[in-house]
Coordinates of C-alpha atoms in Angstrom, one line a residue:
X1 CA -44.7 -13.4 -39.6
X2 CA -45.1 -12.0 -36.1
X3 CA -46.6 -13.8 -33.1
X4 CA -47.6 -12.2 -29.8
X5 CA -47.3 -14.4 -26.8
X6 CA -48.8 -13.5 -23.4
X7 CA -47.7 -15.0 -20.1
X8 CA -49.5 -18.3 -19.3
X9 CA -51.4 -19.0 -16.0
X10 CA -50.9 -22.8 -16.4
X11 CA -50.1 -25.3 -19.1
X12 CA -52.8 -28.0 -19.0
X13 CA -54.6 -30.6 -21.0
X14 CA -53.7 -33.6 -23.2
X15 CA -52.2 -33.4 -26.7
X16 CA -51.1 -35.6 -29.5
X17 CA -48.2 -34.3 -31.6
X18 CA -47.3 -34.9 -35.3
X19 CA -45.1 -37.9 -36.2
X20 CA -41.4 -38.0 -35.5
X21 CA -39.4 -36.0 -38.1
X22 CA -36.3 -38.2 -37.9
X23 CA -38.3 -41.4 -38.3
X24 CA -40.5 -40.0 -41.0
X25 CA -37.5 -39.0 -43.2
X26 CA -36.1 -42.5 -42.8
X27 CA -39.4 -44.4 -43.5
X28 CA -40.0 -42.4 -46.7
X29 CA -36.4 -42.9 -48.1
X30 CA -36.3 -46.7 -47.3
X31 CA -39.9 -47.1 -48.7
X32 CA -38.8 -45.7 -52.0
X33 CA -36.1 -48.4 -52.4
X34 CA -38.0 -51.2 -50.9
X35 CA -40.2 -53.5 -53.1
X36 CA -44.0 -53.0 -53.0
X37 CA -46.2 -50.6 -51.2
X38 CA -45.5 -48.9 -47.8
X39 CA -48.1 -47.1 -45.8
X40 CA -46.9 -44.6 -43.2
X41 CA -49.4 -43.4 -40.6
X42 CA -48.8 -40.2 -38.6
X43 CA -46.1 -39.0 -41.1
X44 CA -44.6 -35.7 -40.0
X45 CA -46.4 -32.6 -41.1
X46 CA -43.2 -30.5 -41.1
X47 CA -41.9 -29.0 -44.3
X48 CA -38.7 -30.8 -44.1
X49 CA -40.2 -34.2 -44.3
X50 CA -42.3 -33.1 -47.2
X51 CA -39.1 -32.0 -48.9
X52 CA -38.1 -35.7 -48.7
X53 CA -41.3 -36.7 -50.3
X54 CA -40.8 -34.2 -53.1
X55 CA -37.3 -35.6 -53.8
X56 CA -38.6 -39.2 -53.7
X57 CA -41.4 -38.3 -56.3
X58 CA -38.8 -36.7 -58.5
X59 CA -36.8 -39.9 -58.5
X60 CA -39.7 -41.6 -60.1
X61 CA -41.5 -43.0 -57.1
X62 CA -45.3 -42.7 -56.7
X63 CA -46.3 -41.0 -53.5
X64 CA -49.8 -40.4 -52.2
X65 CA -50.5 -38.1 -49.3
X66 CA -53.8 -37.9 -47.4
X67 CA -53.4 -35.8 -44.3
X68 CA -50.8 -37.6 -42.1
X69 CA -51.0 -40.9 -44.0
X70 CA -48.4 -41.4 -46.8
X71 CA -48.4 -44.3 -49.2
X72 CA -45.2 -45.0 -51.2
X73 CA -45.0 -47.5 -54.0
X74 CA -41.4 -48.7 -53.8
X75 CA -39.4 -50.0 -56.8
X76 CA -36.6 -51.8 -55.2
X77 CA -32.8 -51.0 -55.0
X78 CA -32.5 -50.5 -58.7
X79 CA -35.9 -48.8 -59.4
X80 CA -35.1 -45.0 -59.1
X81 CA -34.8 -42.9 -62.3
X82 CA -32.9 -39.8 -63.1
X83 CA -34.9 -36.7 -62.1
X84 CA -36.0 -34.2 -64.8
X85 CA -34.7 -31.4 -62.7
X86 CA -32.5 -30.6 -59.6
X87 CA -33.8 -32.0 -56.4
X88 CA -34.9 -29.4 -53.8
X89 CA -34.2 -30.3 -50.2
X90 CA -35.6 -27.0 -48.9
X91 CA -34.4 -26.3 -45.4
X92 CA -33.8 -30.0 -44.6
X93 CA -30.2 -31.0 -43.8
X94 CA -31.7 -34.5 -43.1
X95 CA -32.9 -34.8 -46.6
X96 CA -29.7 -33.8 -48.4
X97 CA -27.3 -35.6 -46.1
X98 CA -29.2 -39.0 -45.9
X99 CA -30.5 -39.1 -49.4
X100 CA -27.1 -38.5 -50.8
X101 CA -26.2 -41.9 -49.7
X102 CA -28.8 -43.4 -52.0
X103 CA -28.1 -41.0 -54.8
X104 CA -24.3 -41.9 -54.7
X105 CA -25.2 -45.5 -55.9
X106 CA -27.5 -44.4 -58.8
X107 CA -26.3 -44.8 -62.5
X108 CA -27.0 -41.2 -63.3
X109 CA -26.1 -37.6 -62.2
X110 CA -28.2 -35.9 -59.7
X111 CA -28.0 -32.3 -58.5
X112 CA -29.6 -31.5 -55.1
X113 CA -29.9 -28.1 -53.6
X114 CA -31.6 -26.2 -50.7
X115 CA -32.7 -22.8 -49.5
X116 CA -30.4 -20.1 -48.4
X117 CA -29.9 -21.5 -44.9
X118 CA -29.1 -24.9 -46.2
X119 CA -26.7 -23.6 -48.7
X120 CA -24.5 -22.4 -45.9
X121 CA -24.3 -25.8 -44.2
X122 CA -21.1 -27.7 -44.9
X123 CA -21.3 -31.2 -46.5
X124 CA -17.7 -32.6 -46.2
X125 CA -18.8 -35.1 -43.6
X126 CA -20.9 -37.1 -46.1
X127 CA -18.7 -36.3 -49.1
X128 CA -15.6 -37.9 -47.7
X129 CA -17.0 -41.4 -46.9
X130 CA -19.1 -41.5 -50.1
X131 CA -16.0 -40.5 -52.1
X132 CA -14.2 -43.5 -50.4
X133 CA -17.0 -45.8 -51.6
X134 CA -16.4 -44.7 -55.2
X135 CA -18.9 -41.7 -55.7
X136 CA -17.8 -38.5 -57.3
X137 CA -19.4 -35.4 -55.6
X138 CA -18.9 -31.8 -56.5
X139 CA -19.9 -29.0 -54.2
X140 CA -19.8 -25.2 -54.2
X141 CA -16.4 -24.1 -52.8
X142 CA -15.8 -27.8 -52.2
X143 CA -18.2 -28.1 -49.2
X144 CA -21.5 -26.3 -49.6
X145 CA -24.8 -27.2 -51.5
X146 CA -25.8 -27.6 -54.2
X147 CA -24.2 -31.0 -54.6
X148 CA -23.6 -32.7 -58.0
X149 CA -23.6 -36.4 -57.3
X150 CA -22.2 -38.7 -60.0
X151 CA -23.6 -42.0 -59.0
X152 CA -21.6 -45.2 -59.5
X153 CA -21.3 -48.8 -58.4
X154 CA -20.2 -48.4 -54.8
X155 CA -17.8 -50.5 -52.8
X156 CA -18.2 -51.4 -49.2
X157 CA -16.4 -49.4 -46.6
X158 CA -15.3 -49.6 -42.9
X159 CA -15.8 -46.1 -41.7
X160 CA -15.2 -44.4 -38.3
X161 CA -17.2 -41.2 -37.9
X162 CA -14.8 -38.4 -36.8
X163 CA -17.8 -36.6 -35.0
X164 CA -21.0 -38.3 -33.9
X165 CA -23.7 -37.8 -36.4
X166 CA -26.9 -39.8 -36.9
X167 CA -27.3 -38.2 -40.4
X168 CA -23.8 -39.0 -41.6
X169 CA -24.1 -42.6 -40.2
X170 CA -27.4 -43.0 -42.1
X171 CA -25.8 -41.6 -45.3
X172 CA -23.1 -44.3 -45.2
X173 CA -25.5 -47.1 -44.3
X174 CA -27.9 -46.1 -47.1
X175 CA -25.0 -46.1 -49.5
X176 CA -23.9 -49.5 -48.2
X177 CA -27.3 -51.0 -49.1
X178 CA -26.1 -50.9 -52.7
X179 CA -22.6 -52.2 -52.2
X180 CA -21.7 -55.9 -52.5
X181 CA -20.3 -57.1 -49.2
X182 CA -20.4 -55.5 -45.7
X183 CA -20.3 -51.9 -44.8
X184 CA -19.4 -50.9 -41.2
X185 CA -19.8 -47.6 -39.5
X186 CA -18.2 -47.0 -36.1
X187 CA -19.4 -44.1 -34.0
X188 CA -17.4 -42.9 -31.0
X189 CA -20.6 -41.9 -29.2
X190 CA -23.9 -43.6 -29.9
X191 CA -26.3 -41.4 -31.8
X192 CA -30.0 -42.0 -32.4
X193 CA -30.5 -45.5 -33.9
X194 CA -33.8 -44.9 -35.9
X195 CA -32.0 -46.0 -39.1
X196 CA -30.9 -49.4 -37.7
X197 CA -34.3 -50.1 -36.4
X198 CA -36.0 -49.0 -39.6
X199 CA -33.7 -51.1 -41.9
X200 CA -34.4 -54.2 -39.8
X201 CA -38.1 -53.5 -40.1
X202 CA -37.7 -53.5 -43.9
X203 CA -35.7 -56.7 -43.9
X204 CA -32.1 -55.6 -44.0
X205 CA -29.4 -57.7 -42.4
X206 CA -27.6 -55.5 -39.8
X207 CA -25.6 -56.2 -36.6
X208 CA -24.3 -54.0 -33.9
X209 CA -21.3 -54.4 -31.5
X210 CA -18.9 -52.6 -29.3
X211 CA -15.3 -52.0 -30.4
X212 CA -12.4 -50.0 -28.8
X213 CA -13.3 -47.2 -31.2
X214 CA -17.0 -47.3 -30.2
X215 CA -20.3 -48.7 -31.3
X216 CA -20.0 -50.5 -34.7
X217 CA -22.9 -51.1 -37.0
X218 CA -22.4 -53.7 -39.9
X219 CA -24.7 -53.9 -42.8
X220 CA -24.9 -56.6 -45.5
X221 CA -25.3 -55.0 -48.9
X222 CA -27.9 -55.8 -51.6
X223 CA -30.7 -56.9 -49.2
X224 CA -34.2 -57.6 -50.2
X225 CA -36.2 -54.7 -48.7
X226 CA -40.0 -55.2 -48.6
X227 CA -42.7 -52.5 -48.2
X228 CA -44.3 -52.2 -44.7
X229 CA -47.2 -50.6 -42.8
X230 CA -45.7 -48.3 -40.3
X231 CA -46.7 -45.8 -37.6
X232 CA -44.4 -42.9 -36.9
X233 CA -44.7 -42.1 -33.1
X234 CA -45.1 -38.5 -32.0
X235 CA -41.9 -36.5 -32.1
X236 CA -40.0 -36.3 -28.7
X237 CA -38.0 -33.2 -30.0
X238 CA -41.3 -31.4 -30.6
X239 CA -42.7 -32.7 -27.2
X240 CA -39.6 -31.1 -25.6
X241 CA -41.0 -27.6 -26.0
X242 CA -44.3 -28.5 -24.2
X243 CA -42.5 -30.4 -21.5
X244 CA -40.3 -27.4 -20.8
X245 CA -43.4 -25.2 -20.8
X246 CA -45.2 -27.3 -18.2
X247 CA -42.1 -27.4 -16.0
X248 CA -41.6 -23.5 -16.3
X249 CA -45.2 -22.4 -15.6
X250 CA -46.5 -22.9 -12.0
X251 CA -49.7 -24.9 -11.7
X252 CA -49.1 -26.9 -14.9
X253 CA -49.9 -30.5 -15.7
X254 CA -49.8 -31.8 -19.2
X255 CA -50.2 -35.2 -20.9
X256 CA -48.6 -35.9 -24.2
X257 CA -49.8 -39.0 -25.9
X258 CA -48.0 -41.6 -28.0
X259 CA -44.4 -40.1 -27.9
X260 CA -41.4 -41.9 -29.3
X261 CA -39.2 -42.9 -26.4
X262 CA -36.4 -44.6 -28.1
X263 CA -33.6 -45.0 -25.6
X264 CA -31.0 -43.1 -27.8
X265 CA -33.5 -40.1 -27.7
X266 CA -34.8 -40.2 -24.2
X267 CA -31.7 -38.6 -22.6
X268 CA -33.9 -35.6 -22.4
X269 CA -36.2 -37.2 -19.9
X270 CA -33.3 -38.7 -18.0
X271 CA -31.7 -35.2 -17.7
X272 CA -34.9 -33.5 -16.5
X273 CA -35.7 -36.2 -13.9
X274 CA -32.2 -35.9 -12.6
X275 CA -32.8 -32.2 -12.3
X276 CA -35.9 -32.9 -10.2
X277 CA -38.7 -32.8 -12.9
X278 CA -41.9 -34.6 -12.1
X279 CA -42.4 -36.7 -15.1
X280 CA -44.4 -39.9 -15.4
X281 CA -44.7 -42.5 -18.2
X282 CA -47.9 -44.5 -17.4
X283 CA -48.1 -46.4 -20.7
X284 CA -45.2 -47.9 -22.8
X285 CA -45.3 -50.2 -25.8
X286 CA -43.2 -51.3 -28.8
X287 CA -44.3 -50.2 -32.3
X288 CA -42.4 -51.1 -35.4
X289 CA -39.3 -51.6 -33.2
X290 CA -39.6 -48.2 -31.6
X291 CA -40.6 -47.7 -27.9
X292 CA -43.8 -45.4 -27.7
X293 CA -45.4 -44.1 -24.5
X294 CA -47.5 -41.3 -22.9
X295 CA -45.7 -38.6 -20.9
X296 CA -47.3 -36.8 -17.9
X297 CA -45.4 -33.7 -16.7
X298 CA -46.0 -31.3 -13.9
X299 CA -44.5 -28.0 -12.9
X300 CA -41.4 -28.6 -10.9
X301 CA -38.6 -26.6 -9.1
X302 CA -35.4 -27.8 -10.8
X303 CA -31.8 -28.0 -9.6
X304 CA -30.0 -27.3 -12.9
X305 CA -27.2 -29.2 -14.4
X306 CA -24.4 -29.7 -17.0
X307 CA -24.8 -31.1 -20.6
X308 CA -21.5 -32.3 -21.9
X309 CA -19.8 -35.2 -23.8
X310 CA -22.1 -37.9 -25.0
X311 CA -25.1 -36.3 -23.4
X312 CA -24.6 -33.2 -25.6
X313 CA -24.7 -35.4 -28.8
X314 CA -27.9 -37.0 -27.5
X315 CA -29.6 -33.6 -26.8
X316 CA -28.1 -31.5 -29.6
X317 CA -31.7 -30.6 -30.9
X318 CA -33.1 -29.9 -27.5
X319 CA -30.4 -27.5 -26.2
X320 CA -32.1 -24.2 -27.3
X321 CA -35.2 -25.0 -25.2
X322 CA -33.1 -26.4 -22.3
X323 CA -31.1 -23.2 -22.2
X324 CA -34.3 -21.3 -21.6
X325 CA -35.3 -23.7 -18.8
X326 CA -31.7 -23.5 -17.3
X327 CA -32.3 -19.8 -16.5
X328 CA -35.2 -20.7 -14.2
X329 CA -33.4 -23.5 -12.3
X330 CA -31.7 -23.2 -9.0
X331 CA -28.1 -23.7 -10.2
X332 CA -28.4 -22.8 -13.9
X333 CA -27.3 -24.8 -16.9
X334 CA -23.9 -25.3 -18.5
X335 CA -23.5 -26.7 -22.0
X336 CA -20.2 -28.0 -23.3
X337 CA -19.0 -29.9 -26.4
X338 CA -21.8 -28.4 -28.5
X339 CA -19.8 -27.0 -31.4
X340 CA -22.1 -28.7 -33.8
X341 CA -24.7 -26.1 -32.9
X342 CA -22.6 -23.6 -34.8
X343 CA -23.5 -25.2 -38.1
X344 CA -27.2 -25.9 -37.6
X345 CA -29.9 -23.8 -39.4
X346 CA -28.4 -20.9 -37.6
X347 CA -25.4 -20.6 -35.2
X348 CA -27.6 -21.8 -32.3
X349 CA -25.1 -20.9 -29.7
X350 CA -25.1 -17.2 -30.8
X351 CA -28.8 -17.0 -31.5
X352 CA -29.8 -18.6 -28.2
X353 CA -27.5 -16.3 -26.2
X354 CA -28.7 -13.2 -28.1
X355 CA -32.4 -14.0 -27.5
X356 CA -31.7 -14.8 -23.8
X357 CA -30.3 -11.3 -23.6
X358 CA -33.5 -9.8 -25.0
X359 CA -35.3 -11.9 -22.3
X360 CA -33.2 -10.1 -19.7
X361 CA -31.4 -13.3 -19.0
X362 CA -27.6 -13.3 -18.4
X363 CA -25.8 -15.9 -20.5
X364 CA -22.2 -16.4 -21.4
X365 CA -21.4 -17.6 -24.9
X366 CA -18.4 -20.0 -25.3
X367 CA -16.8 -21.5 -28.3
X368 CA -18.5 -24.9 -27.8
X369 CA -21.4 -24.1 -25.5
X370 CA -22.8 -21.6 -23.1
X371 CA -23.2 -21.0 -19.3
X372 CA -26.6 -19.8 -18.1
X373 CA -26.8 -18.9 -14.4
X374 CA -30.0 -19.9 -12.5
X375 CA -32.7 -18.1 -10.6
X376 CA -33.3 -15.5 -13.3
X377 CA -36.4 -13.5 -14.0
X378 CA -37.9 -13.5 -17.6
X379 CA -38.6 -10.0 -19.1
X380 CA -41.1 -9.6 -22.0
X381 CA -39.2 -8.8 -25.1
X382 CA -39.0 -9.0 -29.0
X383 CA -37.3 -12.2 -30.0
X384 CA -36.0 -13.1 -33.5
X385 CA -36.2 -16.7 -34.8
X386 CA -33.4 -15.9 -37.3
X387 CA -35.3 -18.3 -39.6
X388 CA -34.6 -21.3 -37.3
X389 CA -37.6 -23.3 -36.2
X390 CA -36.1 -24.5 -32.9
X391 CA -35.2 -20.9 -31.9
X392 CA -38.7 -19.7 -32.7
X393 CA -40.3 -22.4 -30.6
X394 CA -37.8 -22.2 -27.7
X395 CA -38.4 -18.5 -27.1
X396 CA -42.2 -18.8 -27.6
X397 CA -41.9 -21.2 -24.5
X398 CA -39.7 -18.6 -22.7
X399 CA -42.4 -15.9 -23.4
X400 CA -45.0 -18.0 -21.4
X401 CA -43.0 -17.0 -18.2
X402 CA -42.2 -13.5 -19.0
X403 CA -43.6 -10.5 -17.2
X404 CA -45.7 -9.3 -20.1
X405 CA -46.5 -9.7 -23.8
X406 CA -43.7 -10.8 -25.9
X407 CA -43.2 -10.8 -29.8
X408 CA -41.6 -13.5 -31.9
X409 CA -40.4 -12.3 -35.3
X410 CA -40.1 -14.8 -38.0
X411 CA -42.5 -17.2 -36.3
X412 CA -43.3 -19.0 -39.6
X413 CA -40.0 -20.8 -39.2
X414 CA -41.7 -23.3 -36.9
X415 CA -43.5 -24.8 -39.9
X416 CA -40.2 -26.4 -41.0
X417 CA -40.7 -29.2 -38.4
X418 CA -44.1 -28.4 -36.7
X419 CA -46.7 -26.4 -38.5
X420 CA -49.2 -27.0 -35.7
X421 CA -47.0 -25.5 -33.0
X422 CA -48.7 -22.2 -32.5
X423 CA -52.2 -23.6 -32.4
X424 CA -51.1 -26.4 -30.0
X425 CA -49.4 -23.8 -27.7
X426 CA -52.3 -21.6 -27.7
X427 CA -54.7 -24.5 -26.7
X428 CA -52.7 -25.7 -23.8
X429 CA -51.6 -22.2 -22.5
X430 CA -55.2 -20.9 -22.6

């Protein structure tokens, strides 16, 4: 599908965005293995999160969906049943990686696969710890989906993540729910902690602490998880595209309501304010353990900056749209330690740099990042999503500041995480 984007005069208005994708995945999976009904309000409308619901249904759990409200009738830790067919994770790395921790503990064989893009994404990071816990997992070429997971009675583990990853951490913790004793995961750099918050909300016993190796999360196995009523906050990663749009286009002022502002995710706002962005949060509250607030953003002249180390891990999903913004700053943007971008839905270092070139923007591709000089003009062009939702949305934002009408090829990719993206963008951009 092709979308044509004209330059915007200003980004204005007030919007409410769909539920947080990361939180929606976790709520659905934990609800399935909790006892009793859970009701999730503002569940993500993205295709990825509905892939998770499809897998949960196939495992024998009753799921009812009415718009953005989802009701899941959990059957407890031992209530899942063998699926009649292979589980389809679609394009969702979150689904296959996190759900595998639950599947590894089941007394049956499960096969789980995904689309062409997901089938190219390596899975050794979850296979290794699950094998240490006792699971037997087979993969194409030893690392790619589909995965055949021979579930078993798992043993607890003390595992240190070689690379920061909230998905791998979650996979191990989910597996640890089924193991007698305590399972610990140590992460060298703190990643988003939605899993820890959600597990506590459902009744799991979990503690965190700092060790010489990093942040350690310790979970006591075989907890009594109880169904809950939950509200997923609006997705900050989705909000990032509109925040950047308002910062880029002169005369803009935009309000985004009810956004999740978890401290492990709010590095985006910290970076932007340090660069000179005019961002206010007039309202802040706690909801189901997650911080939620309204964001007001105005067009700003920005200095630029560097994303590296722990900051890169915290901003890994926002880097494509930050790269677009970097070209319009005074000093540009440098991204380091982002090798993880090479194994996302696309090689996001390569696809970002290629599309920046089509925008008339100079950018240097590096092995683990990129360098984008500042003070650059945006030229109208034809951009390719390469089937990646974040690439499609990032360059739709770039087109708002171009010198004429631009075209986004493969625009349908946005529906993976944000089906309403195009209509929302049209509304605030006039």
